[in-house]
Coordinates of C-alpha atoms and ligand atoms in Angstrom, one line a residue:
M7 CA -33.5 12.8 15.5
L8 CA -30.8 10.4 14.9
Q9 CA -28.1 12.7 13.2
N10 CA -28.2 16.5 13.7
F11 CA -26.0 17.1 10.9
S12 CA -26.1 16.7 7.2
S13 CA -24.3 14.2 4.9
I14 CA -22.1 15.6 2.2
K15 CA -24.1 13.6 -0.4
S16 CA -27.3 15.3 0.6
L17 CA -25.7 18.7 0.4
H18 CA -24.4 17.9 -3.2
S19 CA -27.8 16.5 -4.3
T20 CA -29.8 19.6 -2.9
S21 CA -27.2 22.5 -3.1
P22 CA -28.8 24.2 -0.2
V23 CA -27.0 27.6 -0.6
E24 CA -27.1 30.4 1.9
Q25 CA -28.2 27.9 4.5
T26 CA -26.3 26.8 7.6
H27 CA -25.4 22.9 7.9
T28 CA -23.3 21.1 10.2
V29 CA -21.1 18.3 8.6
K30 CA -19.0 15.5 10.4
G31 CA -16.0 13.8 8.6
W32 CA -12.5 13.3 7.8
I33 CA -9.9 15.7 6.5
K34 CA -8.7 14.5 2.9
S35 CA -6.4 17.7 2.3
L36 CA -5.8 20.9 4.1
R37 CA -4.0 23.9 2.4
N38 CA -3.1 26.8 4.5
S39 CA -2.5 30.3 3.7
K40 CA -1.9 33.5 5.9
K41 CA -5.4 34.7 5.9
F42 CA -7.6 31.1 5.5
S43 CA -7.1 27.4 4.8
F44 CA -8.9 25.1 2.2
M45 CA -10.0 22.0 4.0
V46 CA -11.4 19.0 1.8
L47 CA -13.8 17.0 4.0
N48 CA -15.1 13.5 3.3
D49 CA -17.8 11.7 5.4
G50 CA -17.9 8.6 3.2
S51 CA -21.4 9.2 1.8
S52 CA -20.7 9.8 -1.5
H53 CA -17.5 10.0 -3.7
K54 CA -17.7 14.0 -3.8
D55 CA -15.7 15.9 -1.0
L56 CA -17.0 19.1 0.4
Q57 CA -14.5 22.0 0.3
I58 CA -14.6 24.3 3.3
V59 CA -13.3 27.5 3.6
V60 CA -11.7 28.1 7.0
D61 CA -11.0 31.7 8.0
A62 CA -8.0 32.4 9.9
T63 CA -10.1 34.5 12.3
L64 CA -11.6 31.3 13.7
E65 CA -10.6 31.2 17.6
N66 CA -8.9 27.6 17.4
Y67 CA -7.6 28.3 13.9
A68 CA -4.0 27.4 14.9
A69 CA -5.0 24.0 16.2
I70 CA -7.0 23.3 12.9
A71 CA -4.4 24.4 10.6
A72 CA -2.0 21.7 12.2
L73 CA -4.2 18.9 11.7
G74 CA -2.9 15.9 10.0
L75 CA -4.7 14.2 7.3
H76 CA -7.6 11.6 8.3
S77 CA -8.3 13.8 11.5
S78 CA -12.2 14.1 12.3
V79 CA -14.0 17.1 12.6
E80 CA -17.3 18.8 13.0
V81 CA -17.9 21.8 11.0
T82 CA -20.8 24.1 11.1
G83 CA -21.1 26.8 8.4
L84 CA -22.7 28.5 5.6
V85 CA -23.4 26.5 2.4
V86 CA -22.6 29.0 -0.7
G87 CA -22.3 28.5 -4.6
S88 CA -18.5 27.7 -5.6
L89 CA -16.8 28.9 -8.6
G90 CA -14.0 26.2 -8.0
K91 CA -13.6 23.5 -10.6
G92 CA -15.7 20.4 -10.2
Q93 CA -18.0 21.5 -7.5
S94 CA -21.1 23.7 -7.2
I95 CA -21.2 24.3 -3.8
E96 CA -18.5 24.8 -0.7
M97 CA -18.9 25.9 3.0
Q98 CA -17.6 28.8 4.9
A99 CA -16.9 27.7 8.3
K100 CA -18.3 29.4 11.2
S101 CA -17.1 26.9 14.0
I102 CA -14.9 23.8 13.8
T103 CA -14.8 21.1 16.6
I104 CA -11.9 18.9 16.3
V105 CA -13.1 15.3 17.1
G106 CA -10.2 13.1 16.5
T107 CA -6.4 14.0 15.7
I108 CA -3.7 12.0 13.8
P109 CA -0.4 11.3 15.0
E110 CA 2.9 11.1 13.1
D111 CA 2.9 7.5 12.7
Y112 CA -0.4 7.5 10.6
P113 CA 0.3 4.8 8.0
L114 CA -1.6 6.3 5.3
Q115 CA 0.0 9.7 4.5
K116 CA -0.7 11.4 1.2
K117 CA 2.0 9.8 -1.0
E118 CA 1.0 7.2 -3.3
T119 CA 0.4 3.9 -1.6
S120 CA 0.6 0.4 -3.3
L121 CA -2.2 -1.9 -3.2
E122 CA 0.0 -4.5 -1.4
F123 CA 0.7 -1.9 1.3
L124 CA -3.0 -1.2 1.6
R125 CA -3.8 -5.1 1.9
E126 CA -1.5 -4.9 5.0
N127 CA -3.3 -2.2 6.2
A128 CA -6.9 -3.4 5.5
H129 CA -8.2 -1.9 8.7
L130 CA -7.4 1.7 7.3
R131 CA -7.7 1.1 3.5
G132 CA -11.2 1.8 3.2
R133 CA -10.4 5.5 4.0
T134 CA -8.7 5.9 0.5
Q135 CA -10.6 7.2 -2.4
L136 CA -10.0 3.9 -4.4
F137 CA -11.5 1.5 -1.4
S138 CA -14.1 3.7 -0.6
A139 CA -15.3 3.9 -4.3
V140 CA -15.1 -0.1 -4.5
F141 CA -17.0 -0.5 -1.4
R142 CA -19.8 1.7 -2.3
I143 CA -20.0 0.0 -5.8
R144 CA -20.2 -3.3 -3.8
H145 CA -23.0 -2.1 -1.5
T146 CA -24.9 -1.0 -5.1
L147 CA -24.6 -4.7 -6.4
S148 CA -25.6 -6.3 -3.3
K149 CA -28.6 -4.0 -2.9
A150 CA -29.1 -4.7 -6.8
T151 CA -29.1 -8.4 -6.1
H152 CA -32.1 -8.5 -3.7
D153 CA -33.9 -5.9 -5.8
F154 CA -33.4 -8.3 -9.0
F155 CA -34.6 -11.4 -7.6
H156 CA -37.4 -9.8 -5.3
E157 CA -38.7 -8.1 -8.5
R158 CA -38.9 -11.5 -10.1
G159 CA -40.8 -13.3 -7.4
Y160 CA -37.7 -15.2 -5.9
F161 CA -37.5 -15.7 -2.2
Y162 CA -34.4 -14.9 -0.1
L163 CA -33.2 -18.2 1.6
H164 CA -30.8 -18.4 4.4
T165 CA -28.9 -21.5 4.2
P166 CA -26.7 -23.2 6.9
I167 CA -23.1 -22.2 7.2
I168 CA -22.2 -25.4 9.1
T169 CA -22.8 -28.8 7.2
S170 CA -22.3 -32.2 7.2
S171 CA -22.4 -33.0 3.3
D172 CA -19.8 -31.9 0.7
G173 CA -22.3 -29.9 -1.5
E174 CA -19.7 -29.9 -4.6
G175 CA -18.4 -33.3 -3.7
A176 CA -14.9 -31.8 -4.3
G177 CA -13.5 -32.3 -0.8
E178 CA -12.4 -28.6 -0.2
M179 CA -13.8 -28.1 3.1
F180 CA -12.8 -26.4 6.3
R181 CA -13.5 -28.6 9.3
V182 CA -15.8 -27.5 12.1
S183 CA -14.8 -29.2 15.5
T184 CA -14.7 -28.2 19.3
L185 CA -12.5 -31.4 20.0
K186 CA -9.0 -30.7 21.4
P187 CA -6.7 -31.0 18.7
E188 CA -3.9 -32.1 21.1
N189 CA -5.9 -34.8 22.5
P190 CA -8.9 -36.1 20.5
P191 CA -10.7 -39.1 21.2
M192 CA -9.8 -42.1 19.2
V193 CA -11.5 -45.3 18.0
S194 CA -9.6 -47.8 16.0
G195 CA -6.7 -45.4 15.4
K196 CA -9.1 -42.6 14.0
V197 CA -10.5 -39.6 15.6
D198 CA -13.9 -40.4 17.0
Y199 CA -16.2 -37.6 15.7
S200 CA -18.9 -39.0 17.4
K201 CA -17.8 -37.6 20.5
D202 CA -17.5 -34.1 18.5
Y203 CA -20.0 -31.3 19.0
F204 CA -22.6 -32.5 16.5
A205 CA -21.7 -36.1 17.0
R206 CA -20.6 -36.4 13.6
E207 CA -18.1 -34.7 11.3
T208 CA -19.0 -31.1 10.2
F209 CA -17.5 -28.6 8.0
L210 CA -18.2 -25.1 6.6
N211 CA -20.3 -25.0 3.7
V212 CA -18.9 -24.7 0.2
T213 CA -22.3 -24.1 -1.3
G214 CA -25.9 -23.5 -0.3
Q215 CA -27.3 -25.0 -3.4
L216 CA -28.3 -28.5 -2.0
E217 CA -30.4 -26.6 0.7
G218 CA -31.5 -24.2 -1.7
E219 CA -33.0 -27.1 -4.1
C220 CA -35.1 -28.3 -1.1
Y221 CA -36.8 -25.0 -0.9
A222 CA -37.0 -24.5 -4.7
M223 CA -38.9 -27.6 -4.5
A224 CA -41.5 -25.7 -2.0
L225 CA -41.4 -21.9 -2.9
G226 CA -40.6 -22.6 -6.5
K227 CA -37.9 -20.0 -6.8
I228 CA -35.3 -18.9 -4.1
Y229 CA -31.9 -17.5 -4.0
T230 CA -29.4 -17.6 -1.6
F231 CA -26.6 -14.8 -0.7
G232 CA -24.3 -15.7 1.9
P233 CA -20.6 -16.6 2.8
T234 CA -19.0 -19.8 1.3
F235 CA -15.9 -21.4 2.4
R236 CA -13.3 -23.3 0.2
A237 CA -10.1 -24.8 1.5
E238 CA -8.8 -25.2 -1.8
N239 CA -5.1 -24.1 -2.2
S240 CA -5.5 -21.7 -5.1
N241 CA -3.5 -18.5 -4.3
T242 CA -4.7 -16.8 -7.4
A243 CA -6.1 -13.1 -7.9
R244 CA -9.4 -14.6 -8.3
H245 CA -9.8 -17.2 -5.3
L246 CA -10.6 -16.6 -1.8
S247 CA -10.9 -18.9 1.0
E248 CA -14.1 -17.3 2.1
F249 CA -16.3 -15.6 -0.5
W250 CA -19.9 -14.5 -0.9
M251 CA -22.1 -16.5 -3.5
I252 CA -25.6 -15.8 -4.7
E253 CA -27.3 -19.0 -5.7
P254 CA -30.7 -18.8 -7.6
E255 CA -32.5 -22.0 -7.8
V256 CA -35.8 -22.5 -9.9
A257 CA -38.2 -25.3 -10.0
F258 CA -39.7 -26.4 -13.6
A259 CA -36.8 -24.6 -15.1
D260 CA -34.0 -25.9 -17.7
L261 CA -30.5 -24.8 -18.4
D262 CA -31.5 -22.2 -21.0
D263 CA -34.0 -20.4 -18.3
V264 CA -31.2 -20.2 -16.1
A265 CA -28.5 -19.1 -18.7
D266 CA -31.0 -16.2 -19.4
L267 CA -31.4 -15.3 -15.9
G268 CA -27.6 -15.2 -15.2
R269 CA -27.3 -12.7 -18.2
D270 CA -30.1 -10.6 -17.0
Y271 CA -28.8 -10.5 -13.4
I272 CA -25.4 -9.4 -14.4
Q273 CA -26.7 -6.9 -16.8
F274 CA -28.9 -5.4 -14.0
M275 CA -26.1 -5.0 -11.6
M276 CA -24.2 -3.1 -14.2
K277 CA -27.1 -0.7 -14.8
R278 CA -27.3 -0.1 -11.3
A279 CA -23.6 0.7 -10.9
L280 CA -24.0 3.0 -13.8
E281 CA -27.1 4.7 -12.3
F282 CA -25.8 5.0 -8.8
N283 CA -21.9 5.3 -8.9
R284 CA -21.0 7.2 -11.9
D285 CA -18.5 9.2 -9.9
E286 CA -17.1 6.1 -8.4
L287 CA -16.8 4.5 -11.8
E288 CA -15.1 7.6 -13.6
F289 CA -12.8 7.9 -10.8
L290 CA -11.8 4.0 -11.0
A291 CA -11.3 4.4 -14.9
G292 CA -8.6 6.9 -14.2
K293 CA -7.0 5.4 -11.2
N294 CA -6.6 2.1 -12.9
N295 CA -5.8 3.3 -16.2
N296 CA -9.0 1.9 -17.7
P297 CA -10.5 4.5 -19.8
D298 CA -13.1 2.2 -21.4
L299 CA -14.5 1.3 -18.2
I300 CA -17.9 3.1 -18.6
A301 CA -18.4 2.4 -22.3
T302 CA -17.9 -1.2 -21.8
L303 CA -20.2 -1.4 -18.9
E304 CA -22.8 0.5 -21.0
H305 CA -22.1 -1.9 -23.7
V306 CA -22.4 -5.2 -22.0
A307 CA -25.4 -4.0 -20.1
S308 CA -27.6 -4.1 -23.2
S309 CA -25.7 -6.6 -25.6
P310 CA -26.2 -10.3 -26.1
F311 CA -23.7 -12.8 -24.6
A312 CA -21.9 -15.3 -26.9
R313 CA -22.9 -18.9 -26.4
V314 CA -21.1 -22.1 -27.2
T315 CA -20.6 -25.7 -26.1
Y316 CA -17.7 -27.0 -24.4
T317 CA -16.9 -29.1 -27.4
E318 CA -17.0 -26.0 -29.5
V319 CA -14.5 -24.2 -27.2
I320 CA -11.9 -27.2 -27.5
D321 CA -12.2 -26.8 -31.3
I322 CA -11.5 -22.9 -31.2
L323 CA -8.6 -23.4 -28.9
K324 CA -7.1 -26.0 -30.9
K325 CA -7.3 -23.9 -34.1
A326 CA -6.2 -20.7 -32.4
Q327 CA -3.0 -22.9 -31.2
A328 CA -2.5 -24.3 -34.7
A329 CA -2.8 -20.8 -36.0
G330 CA 0.1 -19.6 -33.7
H331 CA -1.4 -18.4 -30.4
K332 CA 0.8 -19.2 -27.5
F333 CA -1.1 -20.5 -24.5
E334 CA 1.0 -21.2 -21.3
F335 CA -0.8 -24.3 -20.9
A336 CA -1.7 -26.1 -24.1
A337 CA -5.0 -26.2 -25.3
P338 CA -6.8 -29.2 -23.7
D339 CA -7.9 -32.2 -25.3
W340 CA -11.7 -33.0 -25.2
G341 CA -12.3 -33.9 -21.6
G342 CA -9.7 -31.7 -20.0
D343 CA -10.6 -28.8 -18.0
L344 CA -10.2 -25.2 -19.2
A345 CA -7.5 -23.3 -17.7
T346 CA -8.1 -19.5 -16.7
E347 CA -6.2 -18.4 -19.8
H348 CA -8.5 -20.4 -22.0
E349 CA -11.4 -19.1 -20.4
R350 CA -10.2 -15.6 -20.9
Y351 CA -9.2 -16.2 -24.6
M352 CA -12.7 -17.1 -25.3
C353 CA -14.3 -14.1 -23.8
E354 CA -11.6 -11.5 -24.3
I355 CA -9.7 -12.4 -27.7
H356 CA -12.2 -14.8 -29.6
F357 CA -15.7 -13.3 -28.7
K358 CA -14.9 -10.0 -26.9
K359 CA -17.8 -10.2 -24.8
P360 CA -19.2 -12.4 -21.8
T361 CA -19.3 -16.0 -23.1
I362 CA -21.8 -18.8 -21.8
V363 CA -19.9 -22.0 -22.3
T364 CA -22.3 -25.2 -22.0
D365 CA -22.3 -28.9 -22.0
Y366 CA -19.0 -30.0 -20.1
P367 CA -17.6 -33.4 -19.7
K368 CA -19.3 -35.0 -17.0
E369 CA -16.0 -36.2 -15.5
I370 CA -14.8 -32.6 -14.7
K371 CA -18.1 -31.4 -13.3
A372 CA -20.1 -31.9 -10.1
F373 CA -22.5 -35.0 -9.1
Y374 CA -25.8 -33.4 -9.4
M375 CA -25.5 -32.0 -12.8
K376 CA -28.2 -33.5 -15.0
Q377 CA -26.6 -36.0 -17.5
N378 CA -27.2 -35.4 -21.4
P379 CA -28.3 -38.3 -23.5
D380 CA -25.0 -38.4 -25.0
G381 CA -23.9 -40.1 -22.0
K382 CA -20.6 -38.2 -22.0
T383 CA -21.6 -34.4 -21.1
V384 CA -23.8 -32.8 -18.5
R385 CA -26.1 -29.8 -18.9
C386 CA -24.3 -27.2 -17.4
M387 CA -23.0 -23.7 -18.0
D388 CA -20.0 -21.4 -16.9
I389 CA -20.5 -17.8 -17.7
L390 CA -16.9 -16.3 -18.5
V391 CA -16.3 -12.6 -18.7
P392 CA -13.3 -10.4 -19.7
G393 CA -10.8 -9.6 -17.3
V394 CA -12.1 -12.1 -14.5
G395 CA -12.9 -15.6 -16.4
E396 CA -15.6 -17.7 -14.8
I397 CA -18.1 -15.6 -12.8
I398 CA -21.0 -17.9 -12.8
G399 CA -21.3 -21.8 -12.8
G400 CA -24.5 -23.4 -13.0
S401 CA -26.5 -26.4 -14.3
Q402 CA -29.7 -28.2 -14.7
R403 CA -29.8 -30.7 -12.0
E404 CA -30.3 -34.3 -12.3
E405 CA -34.0 -34.8 -11.1
D406 CA -34.0 -38.7 -11.7
Y407 CA -33.4 -40.8 -8.4
D408 CA -31.5 -43.6 -10.0
K409 CA -29.6 -41.7 -12.5
L410 CA -28.5 -39.3 -9.5
T411 CA -27.4 -42.1 -7.1
T412 CA -25.7 -44.0 -9.6
R413 CA -23.7 -41.0 -10.6
M414 CA -22.8 -40.4 -7.0
K415 CA -21.6 -43.7 -6.6
E416 CA -19.6 -43.5 -9.8
M417 CA -17.9 -40.4 -8.2
G418 CA -17.2 -42.1 -4.9
L419 CA -20.0 -40.5 -2.9
D420 CA -22.3 -42.3 -0.6
P421 CA -25.8 -41.7 -1.5
A422 CA -27.0 -42.4 2.1
G423 CA -25.1 -39.4 3.5
Y424 CA -27.1 -37.0 0.9
W425 CA -30.7 -39.0 1.8
W426 CA -32.6 -35.7 2.1
Y427 CA -31.4 -34.5 -1.2
T428 CA -31.9 -37.6 -3.0
D429 CA -35.5 -37.7 -1.5
L430 CA -36.3 -34.6 -3.4
R431 CA -36.2 -37.0 -6.4
R432 CA -38.6 -39.3 -4.9
F433 CA -41.1 -36.9 -3.6
G434 CA -42.7 -34.9 -6.4
T435 CA -39.6 -34.2 -8.4
T436 CA -39.7 -31.5 -11.1
P437 CA -36.8 -30.5 -13.8
H438 CA -35.1 -27.6 -11.9
A439 CA -32.0 -25.6 -12.4
G440 CA -29.8 -22.9 -10.9
F441 CA -26.5 -21.2 -10.8
G442 CA -23.9 -19.8 -8.5
L443 CA -22.4 -16.4 -9.0
G444 CA -19.3 -15.3 -7.1
F445 CA -20.1 -12.0 -5.7
E446 CA -16.4 -10.6 -5.5
R447 CA -15.9 -11.6 -9.1
A448 CA -18.8 -9.6 -10.2
V449 CA -17.4 -6.7 -8.0
M450 CA -14.2 -7.3 -9.9
Y451 CA -16.0 -7.2 -13.1
V452 CA -17.8 -3.9 -12.4
T453 CA -15.1 -2.0 -11.1
G454 CA -12.3 -3.3 -12.9
M455 CA -10.2 -4.2 -10.0
T456 CA -7.8 -7.0 -10.9
N457 CA -7.1 -8.8 -7.6
I458 CA -9.9 -10.3 -5.8
R459 CA -8.3 -9.4 -2.2
D460 CA -9.2 -5.7 -3.1
V461 CA -13.1 -6.1 -3.3
I462 CA -13.6 -7.6 -0.1
A463 CA -13.1 -5.9 3.2
F464 CA -11.0 -8.5 5.0
P465 CA -9.7 -11.2 2.4
R466 CA -9.1 -14.6 3.7
T467 CA -6.7 -16.5 1.6
P468 CA -4.3 -19.6 2.1
K469 CA -1.9 -18.5 4.8
N470 CA -3.6 -15.2 5.6
A471 CA -6.5 -14.4 8.0
E472 CA -5.1 -11.3 9.5
F473 CA -7.9 -8.9 11.0
Ligands
LIG7 O1 -18.7 -23.0 -10.2 P1 -18.9 -23.2 -8.4 O2 -18.1 -24.1 -7.7 O3 -20.4 -23.6 -8.5 C1 -21.1 -23.8 -7.3 O4 -20.8 -23.8 -6.0 C2 -22.6 -24.4 -7.6 N1 -23.0 -25.0 -6.3 C3 -23.5 -23.2 -8.1 C4 -24.9 -23.6 -8.2 O5 -25.2 -24.0 -9.1 N2 -25.7 -23.3 -7.4 O6 -18.8 -21.7 -8.0 C5 -19.8 -20.8 -8.4 C6 -19.3 -19.3 -8.5 C7 -18.0 -19.3 -9.5 O7 -18.3 -19.1 -10.9 C8 -17.1 -18.3 -9.1 O8 -17.5 -17.3 -9.4 C9 -17.3 -18.2 -7.6 O9 -18.6 -18.9 -7.3 N3 -16.4 -18.9 -7.0 C10 -15.2 -18.2 -6.2 N4 -14.9 -17.1 -6.0 C11 -14.0 -16.6 -5.2 N5 -13.2 -17.6 -4.7 C12 -13.3 -19.0 -4.7 N6 -12.5 -19.8 -4.2 C13 -14.4 -19.1 -5.8 N7 -14.7 -20.4 -6.0 C14 -16.0 -20.3 -6.7
LIG8 MG1 -17.5 -23.4 -11.4

């Protein structure tokens, strides 16, 4: 047997009263009185703790009563029904073994600790109720992702992390090199990357999309779910330098198909969190002063999303501005990019629900997007959600070889460097479409956490790669 002890989660779900069990976990609180102590134990398996009554007659009672918070212990005891509020069982300890103690300088004492302080102690913050709730939900959404795509016939594709091509054409890549920075080989005044490890310049991938498209043209429907790296200098509450992205890619599909897919996927994740993480969501609603969290998730999980074109959005923003709405950045003219506050205005104030914005100007979007007949816009979508802004970016892809390579040249990219990608348009091309969902933004949306640094275990952001 791997574990000869019970998880607190299993005890709560089976309520095995009048049976003896062993549990192992960390002390969340300890109240001592003359005759006994109330110990609250959690082993991470569920949001619910286990209350343990420790009788002062236990031989090592003095040592137990002196334990600091987050000491680890092994407890064997009788599970009994409890009269205590909010719990149906508790345990009467028969024996307690002290496994690991806590010294005076333990940073996480019971007093309220700020999120900023917890970020500085990212190695310990998973122990708080807040972070363990967020990370159990993160797990649920991750499992839901695989279930959602698997159940719909998609194949999980692992795309490379190291690449030589800029998949978004936006030049925000981290270099991968084994050359000595203090003394690199030079040729005509430039670093000679032909002497580098891969005999060429290489980077961390900003997307798995281009490789995903190759396999969509073989397997029909694929999705990726992997780490993605962007060296953009955006120190905001919604940007990470290393984040996880899910990118489905579908052959013989158009933009409408993947817009529906994106909506269904977001709603599926919400339903799973409501099903498996009620306790966590209730806790987060209270902790983050977000009393409507569960009602909102239930509503969004089964309601239509709004849908508008970029051109309509510009019109709506201009009208809102004319009617007196104050934007920090003025509503953009047609052709300009939407700032976060504009995105949030659309989904939080105008529509008050997730909003799919389609057909942006080609100048502000990536080279691979399918061009519309108007010659000005591309067949793309962003899905914007309240509290977060853009959670999904996607498009139908340009499947025509000449149009694709012409657009690449217009945007200053050399099609020769993407020969394998353009080959897809020469060999049995099909209409196809896909999107990328930022996983941390989805975790923010479901948990109501407002800083992306608090939904990934060890955030990487500009000037920060501790841990
Ligand atoms: O809109 P993006 O840049 O689209 C792509 O990467 C496409 N290749 C996707 C595709 O069509 N297959 O990124 C997709 C999503 C964004 O909507 C956002 O949720 C998230 O990835 N994202 C980030 N999340 C955290 N930190 C960052 N720096 C992010 N950049 C993008
Ligand atoms: Mg985008």
